[in-house]
Structures are given as structure tokens and as C-alpha cells.
PDB file of C-alpha atoms in Angstrom:
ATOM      1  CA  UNK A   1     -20.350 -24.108 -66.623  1.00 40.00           C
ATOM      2  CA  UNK A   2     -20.035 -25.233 -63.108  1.00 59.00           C
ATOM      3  CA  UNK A   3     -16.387 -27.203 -62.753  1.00 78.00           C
ATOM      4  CA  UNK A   4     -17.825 -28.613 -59.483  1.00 87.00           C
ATOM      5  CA  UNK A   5     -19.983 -30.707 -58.157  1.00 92.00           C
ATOM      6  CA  UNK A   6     -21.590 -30.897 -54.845  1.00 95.00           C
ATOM      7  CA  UNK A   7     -20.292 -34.437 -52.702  1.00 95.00           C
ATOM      8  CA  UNK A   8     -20.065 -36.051 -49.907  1.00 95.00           C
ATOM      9  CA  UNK A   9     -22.265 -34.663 -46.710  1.00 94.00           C
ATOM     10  CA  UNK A  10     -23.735 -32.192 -49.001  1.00 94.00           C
ATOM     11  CA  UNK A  11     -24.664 -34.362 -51.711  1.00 96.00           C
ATOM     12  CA  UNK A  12     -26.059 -36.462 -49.097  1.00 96.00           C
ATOM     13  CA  UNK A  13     -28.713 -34.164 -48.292  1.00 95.00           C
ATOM     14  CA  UNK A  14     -29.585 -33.071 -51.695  1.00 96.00           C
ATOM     15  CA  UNK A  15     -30.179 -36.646 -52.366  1.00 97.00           C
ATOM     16  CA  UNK A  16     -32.381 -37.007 -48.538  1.00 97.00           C
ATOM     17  CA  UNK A  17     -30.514 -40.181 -47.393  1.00 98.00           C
ATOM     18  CA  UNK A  18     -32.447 -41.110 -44.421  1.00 97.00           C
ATOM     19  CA  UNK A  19     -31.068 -40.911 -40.669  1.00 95.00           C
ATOM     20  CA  UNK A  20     -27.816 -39.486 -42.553  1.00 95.00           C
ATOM     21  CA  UNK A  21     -26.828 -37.791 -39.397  1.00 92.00           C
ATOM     22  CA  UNK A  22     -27.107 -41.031 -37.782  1.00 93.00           C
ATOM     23  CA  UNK A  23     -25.100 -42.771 -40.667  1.00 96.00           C
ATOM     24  CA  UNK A  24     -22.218 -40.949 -40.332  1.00 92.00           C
ATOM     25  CA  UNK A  25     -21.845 -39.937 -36.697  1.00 87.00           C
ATOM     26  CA  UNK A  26     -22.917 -36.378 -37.484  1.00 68.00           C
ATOM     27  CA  UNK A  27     -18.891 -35.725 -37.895  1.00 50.00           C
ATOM     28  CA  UNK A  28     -18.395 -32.517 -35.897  1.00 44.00           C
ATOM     29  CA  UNK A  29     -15.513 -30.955 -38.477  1.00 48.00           C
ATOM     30  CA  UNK A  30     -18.569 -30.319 -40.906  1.00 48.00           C
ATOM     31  CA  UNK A  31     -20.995 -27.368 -39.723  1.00 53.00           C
ATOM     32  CA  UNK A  32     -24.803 -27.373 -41.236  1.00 59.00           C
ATOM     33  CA  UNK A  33     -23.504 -24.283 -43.502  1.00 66.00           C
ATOM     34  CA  UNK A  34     -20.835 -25.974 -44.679  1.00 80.00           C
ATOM     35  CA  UNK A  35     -20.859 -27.106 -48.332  1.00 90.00           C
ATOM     36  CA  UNK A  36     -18.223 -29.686 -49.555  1.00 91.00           C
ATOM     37  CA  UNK A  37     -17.978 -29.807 -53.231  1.00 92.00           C
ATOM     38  CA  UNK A  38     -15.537 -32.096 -55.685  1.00 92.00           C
ATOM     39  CA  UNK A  39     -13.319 -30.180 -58.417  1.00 89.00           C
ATOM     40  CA  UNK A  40     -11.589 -32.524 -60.841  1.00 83.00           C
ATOM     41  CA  UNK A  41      -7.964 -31.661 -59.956  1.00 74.00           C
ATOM     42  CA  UNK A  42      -6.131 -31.385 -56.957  1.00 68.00           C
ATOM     43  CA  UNK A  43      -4.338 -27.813 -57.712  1.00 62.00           C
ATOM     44  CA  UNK A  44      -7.760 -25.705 -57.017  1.00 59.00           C
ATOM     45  CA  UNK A  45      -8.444 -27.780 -53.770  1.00 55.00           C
ATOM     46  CA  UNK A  46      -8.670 -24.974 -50.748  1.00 57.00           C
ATOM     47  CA  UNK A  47     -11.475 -24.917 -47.961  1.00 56.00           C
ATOM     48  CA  UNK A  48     -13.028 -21.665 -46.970  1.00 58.00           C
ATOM     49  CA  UNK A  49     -15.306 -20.289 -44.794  1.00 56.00           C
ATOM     50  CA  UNK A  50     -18.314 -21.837 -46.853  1.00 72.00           C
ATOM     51  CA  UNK A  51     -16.843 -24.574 -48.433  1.00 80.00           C
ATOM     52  CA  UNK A  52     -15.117 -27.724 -48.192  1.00 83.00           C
ATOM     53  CA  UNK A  53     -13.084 -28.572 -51.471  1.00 84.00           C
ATOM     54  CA  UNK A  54     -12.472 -32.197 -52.489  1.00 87.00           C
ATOM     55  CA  UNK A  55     -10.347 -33.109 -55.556  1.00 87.00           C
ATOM     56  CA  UNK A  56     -11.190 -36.166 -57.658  1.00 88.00           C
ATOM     57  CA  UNK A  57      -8.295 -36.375 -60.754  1.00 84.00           C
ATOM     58  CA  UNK A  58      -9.033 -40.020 -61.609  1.00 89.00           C
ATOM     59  CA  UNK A  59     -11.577 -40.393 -64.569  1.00 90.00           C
ATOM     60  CA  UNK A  60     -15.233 -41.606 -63.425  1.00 93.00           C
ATOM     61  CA  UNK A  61     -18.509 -43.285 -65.255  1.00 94.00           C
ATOM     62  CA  UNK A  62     -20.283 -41.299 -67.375  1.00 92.00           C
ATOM     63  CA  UNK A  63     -23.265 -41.803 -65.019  1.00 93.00           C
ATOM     64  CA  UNK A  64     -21.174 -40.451 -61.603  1.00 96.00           C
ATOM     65  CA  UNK A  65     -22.189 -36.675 -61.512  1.00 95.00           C
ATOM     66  CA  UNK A  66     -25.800 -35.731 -62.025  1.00 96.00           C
ATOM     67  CA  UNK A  67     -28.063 -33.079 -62.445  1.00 94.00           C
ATOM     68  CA  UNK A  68     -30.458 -32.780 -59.795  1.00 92.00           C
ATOM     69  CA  UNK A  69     -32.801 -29.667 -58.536  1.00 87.00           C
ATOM     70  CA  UNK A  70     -30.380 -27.277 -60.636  1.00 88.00           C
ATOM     71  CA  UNK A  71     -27.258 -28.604 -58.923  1.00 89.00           C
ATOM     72  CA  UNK A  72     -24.510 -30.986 -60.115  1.00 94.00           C
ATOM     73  CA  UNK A  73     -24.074 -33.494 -57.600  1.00 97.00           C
ATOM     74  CA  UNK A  74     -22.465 -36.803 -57.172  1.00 97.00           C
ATOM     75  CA  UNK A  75     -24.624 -39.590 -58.037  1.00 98.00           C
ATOM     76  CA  UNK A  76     -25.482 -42.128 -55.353  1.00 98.00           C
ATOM     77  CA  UNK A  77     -23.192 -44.446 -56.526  1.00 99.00           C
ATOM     78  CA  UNK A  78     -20.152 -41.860 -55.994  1.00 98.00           C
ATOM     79  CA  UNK A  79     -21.510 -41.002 -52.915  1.00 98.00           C
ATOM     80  CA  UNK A  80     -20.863 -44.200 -51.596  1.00 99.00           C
ATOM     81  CA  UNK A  81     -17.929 -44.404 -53.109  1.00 98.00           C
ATOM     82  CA  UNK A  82     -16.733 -41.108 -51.342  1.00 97.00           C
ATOM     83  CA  UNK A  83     -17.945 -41.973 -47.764  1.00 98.00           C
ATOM     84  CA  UNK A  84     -15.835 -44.824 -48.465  1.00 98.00           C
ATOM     85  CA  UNK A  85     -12.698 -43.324 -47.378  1.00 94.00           C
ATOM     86  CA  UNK A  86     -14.418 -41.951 -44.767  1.00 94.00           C
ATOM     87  CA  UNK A  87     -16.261 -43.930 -42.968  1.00 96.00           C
ATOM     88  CA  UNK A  88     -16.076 -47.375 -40.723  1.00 97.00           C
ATOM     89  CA  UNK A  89     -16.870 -50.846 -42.512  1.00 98.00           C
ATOM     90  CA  UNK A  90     -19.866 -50.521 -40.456  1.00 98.00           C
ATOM     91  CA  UNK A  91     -21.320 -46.775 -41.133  1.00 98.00           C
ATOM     92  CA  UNK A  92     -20.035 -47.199 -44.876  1.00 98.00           C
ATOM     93  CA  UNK A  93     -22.716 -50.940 -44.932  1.00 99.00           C
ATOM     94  CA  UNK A  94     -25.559 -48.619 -43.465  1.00 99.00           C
ATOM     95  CA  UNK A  95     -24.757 -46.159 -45.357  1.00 99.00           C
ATOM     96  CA  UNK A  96     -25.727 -48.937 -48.412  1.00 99.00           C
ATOM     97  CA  UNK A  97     -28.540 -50.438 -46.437  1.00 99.00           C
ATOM     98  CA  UNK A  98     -30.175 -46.511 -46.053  1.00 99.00           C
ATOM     99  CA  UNK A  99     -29.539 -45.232 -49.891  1.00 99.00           C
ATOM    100  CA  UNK A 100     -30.911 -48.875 -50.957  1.00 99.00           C
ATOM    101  CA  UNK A 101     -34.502 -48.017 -48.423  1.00 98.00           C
ATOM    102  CA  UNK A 102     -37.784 -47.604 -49.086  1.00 98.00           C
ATOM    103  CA  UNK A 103     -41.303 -47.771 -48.456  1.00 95.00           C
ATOM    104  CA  UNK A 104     -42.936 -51.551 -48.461  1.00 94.00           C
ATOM    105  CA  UNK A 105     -43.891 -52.605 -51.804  1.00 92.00           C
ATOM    106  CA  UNK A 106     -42.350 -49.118 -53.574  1.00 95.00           C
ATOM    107  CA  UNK A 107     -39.125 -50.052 -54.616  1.00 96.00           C
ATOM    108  CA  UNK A 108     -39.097 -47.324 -57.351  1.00 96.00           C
ATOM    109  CA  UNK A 109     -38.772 -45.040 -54.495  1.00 97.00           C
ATOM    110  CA  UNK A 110     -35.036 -46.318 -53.214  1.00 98.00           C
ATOM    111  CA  UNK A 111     -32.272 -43.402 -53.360  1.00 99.00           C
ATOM    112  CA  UNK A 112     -30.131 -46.681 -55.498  1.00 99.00           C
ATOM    113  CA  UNK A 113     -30.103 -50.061 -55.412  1.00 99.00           C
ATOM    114  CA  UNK A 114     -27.178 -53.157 -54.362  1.00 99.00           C
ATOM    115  CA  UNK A 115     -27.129 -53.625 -58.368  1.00 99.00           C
ATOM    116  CA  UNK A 116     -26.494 -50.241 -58.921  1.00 98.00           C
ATOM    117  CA  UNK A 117     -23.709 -49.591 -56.581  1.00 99.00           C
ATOM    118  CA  UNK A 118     -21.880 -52.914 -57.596  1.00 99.00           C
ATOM    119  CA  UNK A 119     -21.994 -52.167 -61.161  1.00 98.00           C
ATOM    120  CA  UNK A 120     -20.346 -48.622 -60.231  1.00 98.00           C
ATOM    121  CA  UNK A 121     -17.886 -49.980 -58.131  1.00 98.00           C
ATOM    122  CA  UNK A 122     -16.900 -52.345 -60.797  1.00 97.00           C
ATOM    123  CA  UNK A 123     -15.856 -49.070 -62.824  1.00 97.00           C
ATOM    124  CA  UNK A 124     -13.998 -47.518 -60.415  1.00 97.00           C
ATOM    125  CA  UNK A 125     -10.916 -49.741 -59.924  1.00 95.00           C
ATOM    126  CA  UNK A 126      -7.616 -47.137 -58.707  1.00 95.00           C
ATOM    127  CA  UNK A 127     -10.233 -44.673 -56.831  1.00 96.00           C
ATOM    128  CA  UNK A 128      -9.564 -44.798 -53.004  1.00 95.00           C
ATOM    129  CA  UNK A 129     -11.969 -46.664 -51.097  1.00 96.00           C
ATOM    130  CA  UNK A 130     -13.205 -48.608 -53.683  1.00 98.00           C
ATOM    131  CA  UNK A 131     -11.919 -51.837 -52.412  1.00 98.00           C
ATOM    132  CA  UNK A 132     -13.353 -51.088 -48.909  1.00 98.00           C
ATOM    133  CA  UNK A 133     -16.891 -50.120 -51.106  1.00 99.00           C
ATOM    134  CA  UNK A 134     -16.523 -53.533 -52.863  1.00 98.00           C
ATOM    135  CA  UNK A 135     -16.691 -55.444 -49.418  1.00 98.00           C
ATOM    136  CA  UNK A 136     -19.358 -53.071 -47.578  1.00 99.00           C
ATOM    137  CA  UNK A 137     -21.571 -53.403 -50.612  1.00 99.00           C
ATOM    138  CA  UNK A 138     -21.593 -57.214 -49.956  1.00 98.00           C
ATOM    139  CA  UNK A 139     -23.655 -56.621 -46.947  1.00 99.00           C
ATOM    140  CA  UNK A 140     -26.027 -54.212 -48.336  1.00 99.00           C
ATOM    141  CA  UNK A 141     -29.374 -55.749 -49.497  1.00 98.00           C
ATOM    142  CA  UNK A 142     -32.651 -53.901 -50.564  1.00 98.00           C
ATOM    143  CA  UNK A 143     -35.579 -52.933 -49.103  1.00 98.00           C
ATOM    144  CA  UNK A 144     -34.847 -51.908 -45.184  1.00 98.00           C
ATOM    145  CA  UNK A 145     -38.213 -49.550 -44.166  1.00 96.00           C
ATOM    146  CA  UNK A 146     -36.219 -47.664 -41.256  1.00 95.00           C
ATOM    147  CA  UNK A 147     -32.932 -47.120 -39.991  1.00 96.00           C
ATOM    148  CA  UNK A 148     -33.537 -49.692 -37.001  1.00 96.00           C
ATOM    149  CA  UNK A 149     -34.328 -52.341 -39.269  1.00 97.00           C
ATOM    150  CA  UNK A 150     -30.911 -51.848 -41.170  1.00 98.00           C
ATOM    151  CA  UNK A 151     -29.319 -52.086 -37.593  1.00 98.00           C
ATOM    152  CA  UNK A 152     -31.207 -54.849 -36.971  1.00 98.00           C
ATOM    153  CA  UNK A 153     -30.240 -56.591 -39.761  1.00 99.00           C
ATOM    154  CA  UNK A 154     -26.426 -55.734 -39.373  1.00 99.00           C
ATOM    155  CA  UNK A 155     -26.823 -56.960 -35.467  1.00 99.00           C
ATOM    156  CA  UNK A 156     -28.417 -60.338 -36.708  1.00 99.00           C
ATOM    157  CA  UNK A 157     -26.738 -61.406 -40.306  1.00 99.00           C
ATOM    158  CA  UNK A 158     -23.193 -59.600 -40.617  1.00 99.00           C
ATOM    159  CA  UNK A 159     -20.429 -61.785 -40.099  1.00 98.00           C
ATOM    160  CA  UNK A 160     -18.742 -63.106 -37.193  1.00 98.00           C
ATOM    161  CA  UNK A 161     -15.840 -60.904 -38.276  1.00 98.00           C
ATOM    162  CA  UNK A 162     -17.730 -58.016 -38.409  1.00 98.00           C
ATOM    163  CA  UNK A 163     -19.559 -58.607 -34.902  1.00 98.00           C
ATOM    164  CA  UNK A 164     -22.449 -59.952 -36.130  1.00 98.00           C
ATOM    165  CA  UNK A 165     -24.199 -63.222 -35.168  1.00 99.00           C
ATOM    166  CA  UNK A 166     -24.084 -64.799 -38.857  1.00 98.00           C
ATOM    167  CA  UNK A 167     -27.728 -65.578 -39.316  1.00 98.00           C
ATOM    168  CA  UNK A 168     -27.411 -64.712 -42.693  1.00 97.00           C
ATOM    169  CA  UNK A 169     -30.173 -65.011 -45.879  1.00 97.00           C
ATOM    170  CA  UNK A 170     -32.808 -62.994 -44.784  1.00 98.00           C
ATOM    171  CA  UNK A 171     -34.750 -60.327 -46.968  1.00 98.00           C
ATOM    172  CA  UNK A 172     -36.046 -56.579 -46.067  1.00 98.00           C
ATOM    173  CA  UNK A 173     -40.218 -56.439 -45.936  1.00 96.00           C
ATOM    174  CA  UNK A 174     -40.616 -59.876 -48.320  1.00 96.00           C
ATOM    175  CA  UNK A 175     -44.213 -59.330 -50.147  1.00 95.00           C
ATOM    176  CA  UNK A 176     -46.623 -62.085 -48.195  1.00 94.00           C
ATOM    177  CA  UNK A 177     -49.699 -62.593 -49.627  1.00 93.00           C
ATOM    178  CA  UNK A 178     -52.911 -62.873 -47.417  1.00 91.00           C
ATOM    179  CA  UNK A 179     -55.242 -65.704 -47.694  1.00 89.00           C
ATOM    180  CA  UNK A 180     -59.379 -64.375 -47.674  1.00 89.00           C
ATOM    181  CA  UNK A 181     -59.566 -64.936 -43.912  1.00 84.00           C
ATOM    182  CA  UNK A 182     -56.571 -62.790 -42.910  1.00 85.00           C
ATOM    183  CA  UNK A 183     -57.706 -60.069 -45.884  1.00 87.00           C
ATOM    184  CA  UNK A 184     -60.864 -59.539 -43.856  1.00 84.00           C
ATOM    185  CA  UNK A 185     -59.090 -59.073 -40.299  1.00 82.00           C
ATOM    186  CA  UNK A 186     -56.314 -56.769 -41.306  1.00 84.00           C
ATOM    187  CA  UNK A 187     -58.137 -55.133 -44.079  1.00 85.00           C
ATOM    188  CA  UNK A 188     -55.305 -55.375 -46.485  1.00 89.00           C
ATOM    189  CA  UNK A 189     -54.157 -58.012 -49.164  1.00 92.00           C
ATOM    190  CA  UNK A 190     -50.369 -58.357 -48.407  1.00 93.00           C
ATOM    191  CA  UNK A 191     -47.925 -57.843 -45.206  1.00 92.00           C
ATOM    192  CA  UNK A 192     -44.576 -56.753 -45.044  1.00 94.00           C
ATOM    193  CA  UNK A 193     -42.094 -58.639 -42.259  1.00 94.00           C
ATOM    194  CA  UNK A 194     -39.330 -56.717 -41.213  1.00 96.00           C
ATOM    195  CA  UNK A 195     -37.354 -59.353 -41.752  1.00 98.00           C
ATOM    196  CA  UNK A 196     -37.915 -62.356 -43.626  1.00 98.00           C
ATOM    197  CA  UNK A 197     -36.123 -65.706 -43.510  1.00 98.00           C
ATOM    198  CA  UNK A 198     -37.997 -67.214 -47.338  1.00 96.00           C
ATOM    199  CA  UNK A 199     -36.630 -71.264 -46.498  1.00 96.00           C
ATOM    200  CA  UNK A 200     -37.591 -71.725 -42.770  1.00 97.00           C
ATOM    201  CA  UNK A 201     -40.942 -68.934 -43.444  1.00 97.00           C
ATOM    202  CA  UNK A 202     -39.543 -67.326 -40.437  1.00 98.00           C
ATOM    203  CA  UNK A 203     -40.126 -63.821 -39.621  1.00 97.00           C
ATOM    204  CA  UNK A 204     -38.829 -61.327 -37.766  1.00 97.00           C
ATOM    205  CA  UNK A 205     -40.212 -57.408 -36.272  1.00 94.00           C
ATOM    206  CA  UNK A 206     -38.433 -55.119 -34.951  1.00 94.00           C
ATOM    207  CA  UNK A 207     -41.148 -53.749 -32.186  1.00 88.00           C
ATOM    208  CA  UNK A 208     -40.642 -50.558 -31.348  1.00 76.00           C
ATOM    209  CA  UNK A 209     -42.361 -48.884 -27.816  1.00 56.00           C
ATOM    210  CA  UNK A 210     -43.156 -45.472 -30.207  1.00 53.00           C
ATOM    211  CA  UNK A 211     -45.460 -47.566 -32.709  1.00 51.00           C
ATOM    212  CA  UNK A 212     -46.480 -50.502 -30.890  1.00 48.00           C
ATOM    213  CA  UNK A 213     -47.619 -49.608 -27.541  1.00 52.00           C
ATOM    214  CA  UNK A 214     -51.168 -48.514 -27.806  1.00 52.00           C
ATOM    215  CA  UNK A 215     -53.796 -51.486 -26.882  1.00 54.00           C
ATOM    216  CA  UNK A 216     -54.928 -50.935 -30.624  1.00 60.00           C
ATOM    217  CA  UNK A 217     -51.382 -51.225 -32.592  1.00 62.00           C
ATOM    218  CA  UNK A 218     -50.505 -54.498 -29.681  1.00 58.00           C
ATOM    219  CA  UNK A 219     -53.856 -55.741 -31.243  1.00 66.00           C
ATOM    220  CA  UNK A 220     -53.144 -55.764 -34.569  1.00 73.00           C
ATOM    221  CA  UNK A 221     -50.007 -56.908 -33.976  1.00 75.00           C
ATOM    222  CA  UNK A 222     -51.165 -59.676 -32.671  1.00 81.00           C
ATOM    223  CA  UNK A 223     -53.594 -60.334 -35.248  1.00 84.00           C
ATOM    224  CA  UNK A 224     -51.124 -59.664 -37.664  1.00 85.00           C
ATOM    225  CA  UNK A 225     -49.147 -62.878 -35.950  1.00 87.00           C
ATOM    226  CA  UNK A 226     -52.082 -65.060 -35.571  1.00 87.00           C
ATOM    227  CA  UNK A 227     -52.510 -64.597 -39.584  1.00 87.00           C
ATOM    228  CA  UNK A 228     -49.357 -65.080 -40.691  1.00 90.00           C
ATOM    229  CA  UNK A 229     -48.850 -68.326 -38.488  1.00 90.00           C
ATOM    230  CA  UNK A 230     -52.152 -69.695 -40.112  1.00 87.00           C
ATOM    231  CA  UNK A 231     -50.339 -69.684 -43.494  1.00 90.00           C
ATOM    232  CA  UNK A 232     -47.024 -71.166 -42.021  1.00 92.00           C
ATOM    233  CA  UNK A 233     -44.974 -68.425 -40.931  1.00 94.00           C
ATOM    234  CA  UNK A 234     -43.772 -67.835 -37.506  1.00 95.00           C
ATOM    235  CA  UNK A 235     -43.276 -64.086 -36.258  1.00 95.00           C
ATOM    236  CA  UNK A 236     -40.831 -63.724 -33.338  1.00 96.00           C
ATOM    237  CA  UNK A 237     -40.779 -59.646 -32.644  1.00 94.00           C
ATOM    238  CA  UNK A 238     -37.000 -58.166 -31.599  1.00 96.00           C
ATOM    239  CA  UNK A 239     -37.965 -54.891 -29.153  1.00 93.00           C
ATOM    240  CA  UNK A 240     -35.884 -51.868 -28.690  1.00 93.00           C
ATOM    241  CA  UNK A 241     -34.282 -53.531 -25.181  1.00 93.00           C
ATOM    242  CA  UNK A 242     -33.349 -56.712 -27.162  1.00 96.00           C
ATOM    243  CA  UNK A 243     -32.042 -54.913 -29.669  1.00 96.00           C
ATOM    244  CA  UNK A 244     -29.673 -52.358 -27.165  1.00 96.00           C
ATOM    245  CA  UNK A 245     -28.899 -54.746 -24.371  1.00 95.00           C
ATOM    246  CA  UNK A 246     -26.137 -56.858 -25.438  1.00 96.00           C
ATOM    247  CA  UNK A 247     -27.343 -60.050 -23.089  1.00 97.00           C
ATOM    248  CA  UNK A 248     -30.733 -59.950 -23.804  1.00 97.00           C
ATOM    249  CA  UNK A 249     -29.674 -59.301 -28.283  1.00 98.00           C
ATOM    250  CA  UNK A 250     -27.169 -62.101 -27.987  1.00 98.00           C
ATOM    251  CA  UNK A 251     -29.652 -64.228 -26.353  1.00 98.00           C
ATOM    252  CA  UNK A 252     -32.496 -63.039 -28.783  1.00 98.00           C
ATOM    253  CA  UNK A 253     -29.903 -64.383 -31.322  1.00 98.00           C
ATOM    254  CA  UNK A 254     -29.061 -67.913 -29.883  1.00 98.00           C
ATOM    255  CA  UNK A 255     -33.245 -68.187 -29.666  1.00 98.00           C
ATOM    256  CA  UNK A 256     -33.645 -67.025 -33.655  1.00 98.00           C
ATOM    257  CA  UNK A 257     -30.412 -69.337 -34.764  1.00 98.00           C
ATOM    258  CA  UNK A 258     -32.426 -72.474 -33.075  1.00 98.00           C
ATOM    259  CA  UNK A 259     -35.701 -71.444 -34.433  1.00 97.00           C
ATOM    260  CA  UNK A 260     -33.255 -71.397 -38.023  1.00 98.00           C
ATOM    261  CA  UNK A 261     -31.963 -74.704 -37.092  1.00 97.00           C
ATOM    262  CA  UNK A 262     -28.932 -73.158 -37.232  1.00 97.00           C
ATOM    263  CA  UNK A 263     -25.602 -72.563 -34.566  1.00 96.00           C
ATOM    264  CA  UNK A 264     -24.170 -69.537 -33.081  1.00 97.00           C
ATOM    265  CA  UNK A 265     -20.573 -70.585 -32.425  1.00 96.00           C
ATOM    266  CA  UNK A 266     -18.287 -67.768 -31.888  1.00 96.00           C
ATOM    267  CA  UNK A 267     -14.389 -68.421 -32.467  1.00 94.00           C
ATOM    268  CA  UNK A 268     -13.193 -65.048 -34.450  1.00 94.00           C
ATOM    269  CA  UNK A 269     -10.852 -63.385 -32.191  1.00 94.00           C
ATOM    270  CA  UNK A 270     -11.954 -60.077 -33.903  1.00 96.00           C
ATOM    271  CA  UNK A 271     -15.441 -60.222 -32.869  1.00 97.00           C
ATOM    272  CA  UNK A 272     -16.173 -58.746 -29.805  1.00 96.00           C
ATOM    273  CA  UNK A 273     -14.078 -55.533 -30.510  1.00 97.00           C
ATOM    274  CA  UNK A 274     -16.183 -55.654 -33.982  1.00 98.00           C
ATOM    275  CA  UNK A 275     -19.598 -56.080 -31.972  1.00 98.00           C
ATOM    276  CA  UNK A 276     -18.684 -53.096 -30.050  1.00 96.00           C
ATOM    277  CA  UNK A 277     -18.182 -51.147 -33.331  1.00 96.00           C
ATOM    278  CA  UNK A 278     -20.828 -52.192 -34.421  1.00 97.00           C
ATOM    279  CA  UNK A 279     -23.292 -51.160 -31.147  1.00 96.00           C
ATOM    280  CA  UNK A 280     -21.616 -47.757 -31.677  1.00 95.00           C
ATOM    281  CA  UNK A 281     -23.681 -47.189 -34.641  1.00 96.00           C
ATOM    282  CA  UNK A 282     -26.975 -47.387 -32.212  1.00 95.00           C
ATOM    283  CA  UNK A 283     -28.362 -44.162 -32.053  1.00 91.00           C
ATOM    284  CA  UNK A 284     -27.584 -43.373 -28.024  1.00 80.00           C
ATOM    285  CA  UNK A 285     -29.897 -40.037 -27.305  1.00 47.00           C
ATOM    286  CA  UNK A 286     -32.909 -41.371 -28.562  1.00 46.00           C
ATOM    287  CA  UNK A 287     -33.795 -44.721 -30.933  1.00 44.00           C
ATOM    288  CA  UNK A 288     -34.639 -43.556 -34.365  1.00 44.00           C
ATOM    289  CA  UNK A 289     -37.775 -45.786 -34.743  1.00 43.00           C
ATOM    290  CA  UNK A 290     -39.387 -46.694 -37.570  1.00 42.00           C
ATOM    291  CA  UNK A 291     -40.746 -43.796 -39.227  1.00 38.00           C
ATOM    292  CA  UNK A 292     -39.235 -42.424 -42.223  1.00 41.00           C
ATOM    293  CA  UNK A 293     -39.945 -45.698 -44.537  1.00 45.00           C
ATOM    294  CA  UNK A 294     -42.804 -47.017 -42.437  1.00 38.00           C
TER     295      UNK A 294
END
């Protein structure tokens, strides 16, 4: 019997956490043959060539190492839990936002859920990082389709402490209903906003130039809009300059907050050192755009 378990980066992949590369700043100390594994004490903790050793001597939930594809691994949960220590406030919330993703209206597909990881943390009291998990996992909601949404979202509702713009209480890809009219146009019976403020029905797309910038998908876009207006909800679309230019994202912001009927006002000391943290987690080669969820 195995007295290991795969965890960290490596459970990562075993578990296909999308954009993990991009989570976690593809952290140069950890080669692509590199396995990192967890033994359960400290005295048998060595690296070598092909492995990283961890040591976890604390006793865990019954439910934090799994079997899966013929491998012990670290459950989700632990995973988080791990990166914890690791990782920025920031990477460590989309770390949550990415294991908690899925496909619109599949749920059942998600890696975990928010519930999931706060009942685990609530187990874990003396392992490190779990204090820093408890407050990440605040931020993490359900439901992002793609790793630009989950920035999105950070950009938009985090805290003013954590350098976002505090429009908080909206939902990842909230179920709307079409009425018979908008059925027939889109030739489907639901839609899935990005973003989805449920009191002021106000929603918001992240439009991306990859999947938006044909005459057909700029059509249906627009049709899309026109429908979802007719029932009462107003679509304002966040592109990939809004989203990487800080003037044009902070103005973006102060035009969403009014449409919210709410205020952007800025006094945290902390915040534009945390809004530059928090840029840094925009992929800066290319923009991962929605495609692995969409």
C-alpha cells in the first residue's frame, strides 16, 4: 500500500483544474516531470530528481485523499487547502472560482463546489493555511464558464481591500428562461449571462474578440440582447480592452455601479497596491478566452 499521495501541482492535473497554469503563475521551481507527492510524516520528506516530497503529520477528514484513475490523490478540498500556503489571496480565490467551474446548466460537472470546500475547511482547524483558505473561500461562488469570467468577477465584486470595485451579489451563468418569441430567434429555451445581478435583472458579458467577432456571433449577440431586454433584463457586455486597461475597467465599473444604483467610493489605503495584485493574475501573453467551460 501506497504511503503517499499525489498533491499539490500534480494533483492538480490529475484532477484537470482549468487554466491551472494560469492559476498559479506556472511557478518555475516545478518542471512538467516533476511529481510532488504528500507522505504523512515529516522524517521521510526528501526531493529527488522526480519528485517533490511534502509532509502532512496533522490528522485530516476521512474524505481528504481519494482514489482516482489508480492513483491516491488529494481531494479537491485538500488541494485547496495546500495551495493555500502557497499561493496569493488572489491566485488561492481563483484557484476556488476554477475548481468550483463548469459548463452552463451542468453543475454536476464542477471539479467541487463553495459548500464543499467550506465544510472541509471547517475540519481542518491547526493545518497551515487554513485560515487564509477560510477567507479566500468567501469569495469563491459557483458556476464561472471560463477563466476570464472568474477574473472578471474578481475585477468587479472583490472587496475594496482586495482591489476590487465592491459590486458585490452577482451570480455565474444564472438560468434565464426564454419567453416563445425569444425561443424562436435564438433557437434555444434558456440563456446563460456571464454575470448576473438577480435584484436589479442586470447582466453582464464578458465579450471576447476570439468568439464574438464574426458578423454572425455580433448578430446573435445582439439578438441575444434585444431578447433578454424584452423580458426586463439589461445586458451591458465588458470586452477584453475594458477588462485589461485599468481606465477604461475602472470606468466600465463606475458605469455598472450607476446602472446598480450603487457607489464606487474608494478610501482603503490598501487598494491600489491590491488592484495591482490583482491585474497580475491577467494572463499577459495571450487572454485565455472563454473556451474551456463555454
Amino acid at each position: 500500500m501506497k504511503k503517499y499521495y499525489l498533491s499539490h501541482l500534480s494533483a492538480a492535473k490529475l484532477w484537470n483544474v482549468p487554466n491551472i497554469d494560469t492559476v498559479i503563475d506556472r511557478r518555475s521551481n516545478i518542471g512538467d516531470d516533476k511529481v510532488e507527492v504528500t507522505v504523512p510524516q515529516n522524517s521521510v520528506r526528501f526531493r529527488t530528481g522526480r519528485k517533490m516530497i511534502h509532509s502532512c503529520e496533522l490528522d485530516l477528514p476521512a474524505s481528504a485523499i481519494v482514489s482516482r484513475n489508480g492513483e491516491m490523490v488529494a481531494s479537491p478540498e485538500l488541494l485547496f487547502l495546500e495551495f493555500a500556503s502557497e499561493l496569493s489571496i488572489h491566485r488561492l480565490i481563483l484557484l476556488g472560482l476554477q475548481l468550483c467551474s463548469h459548463k452552463h446548466g451542468k453543475p454536476y460537472e464542477a471539479i467541487t463546489t463553495k459548500e464543499k470546500l467550506e465544510s472541509f475547511l471547517a475540519n481542518t482547524a491547526g493545518h497551515r493555511g487554513q485560515r487564509k483558505a477560510i477567507r479566500a473561500v468567501k469569495y469563491v461562488k459557483n458556476g464561472s464558464a471560463s477563466i476570464m469570467e472568474s477574473l472578471m468577477y474578481m475585477v468587479l465584486t472583490l472587496p475594496y481591500a482586495l482591489g476590487g470595485y465592491g459590486l458585490n451579489g452577482a451570480v455565474f451563468n444564472y438560468r434565464v428562461e426564454l419567453n416563445s418569441e425569444a425561443r424562436k430567434l435564438l433557437y434555444k429555451n434558456c440563456c446563460y449571462p456571464d454575470l448576473y445581478y438577480k435584484k436589479e435583472r442586470i447582466a453582464v458579458e464578458y465579450d471576447s474578440y476570439t468568439h464574438h467577432s464574426s458578423p454572425m456571433e455580433q448578430g446573435k449577440d445582439s439578438i441575444r440582447a434585444d431578447a433578454l431586454a424584452a423580458q426586463g433584463i439589461q445586458v451591458i457586455k465588458m470586452n477584453t480592452i475594458q477588462l485589461y486597461d485599468r481606465d477604461a475597467c475602472r470606468l466600465f465599473a463606475h458605469n455598472l455601479a450607476a446602472r446598480l444604483n450603487k457607489r464606487i467610493n474608494i478610501r482603503t489605503k490598501s487598494f491600489d497596491k491590491m488592484h495591482v495584485h490583482l491585474r497580475e493574475l491577467l494572463p499577459t501573453a495571450k487572454p485565455v478566452l472563454k473556451a474551456e467551460n463555454s
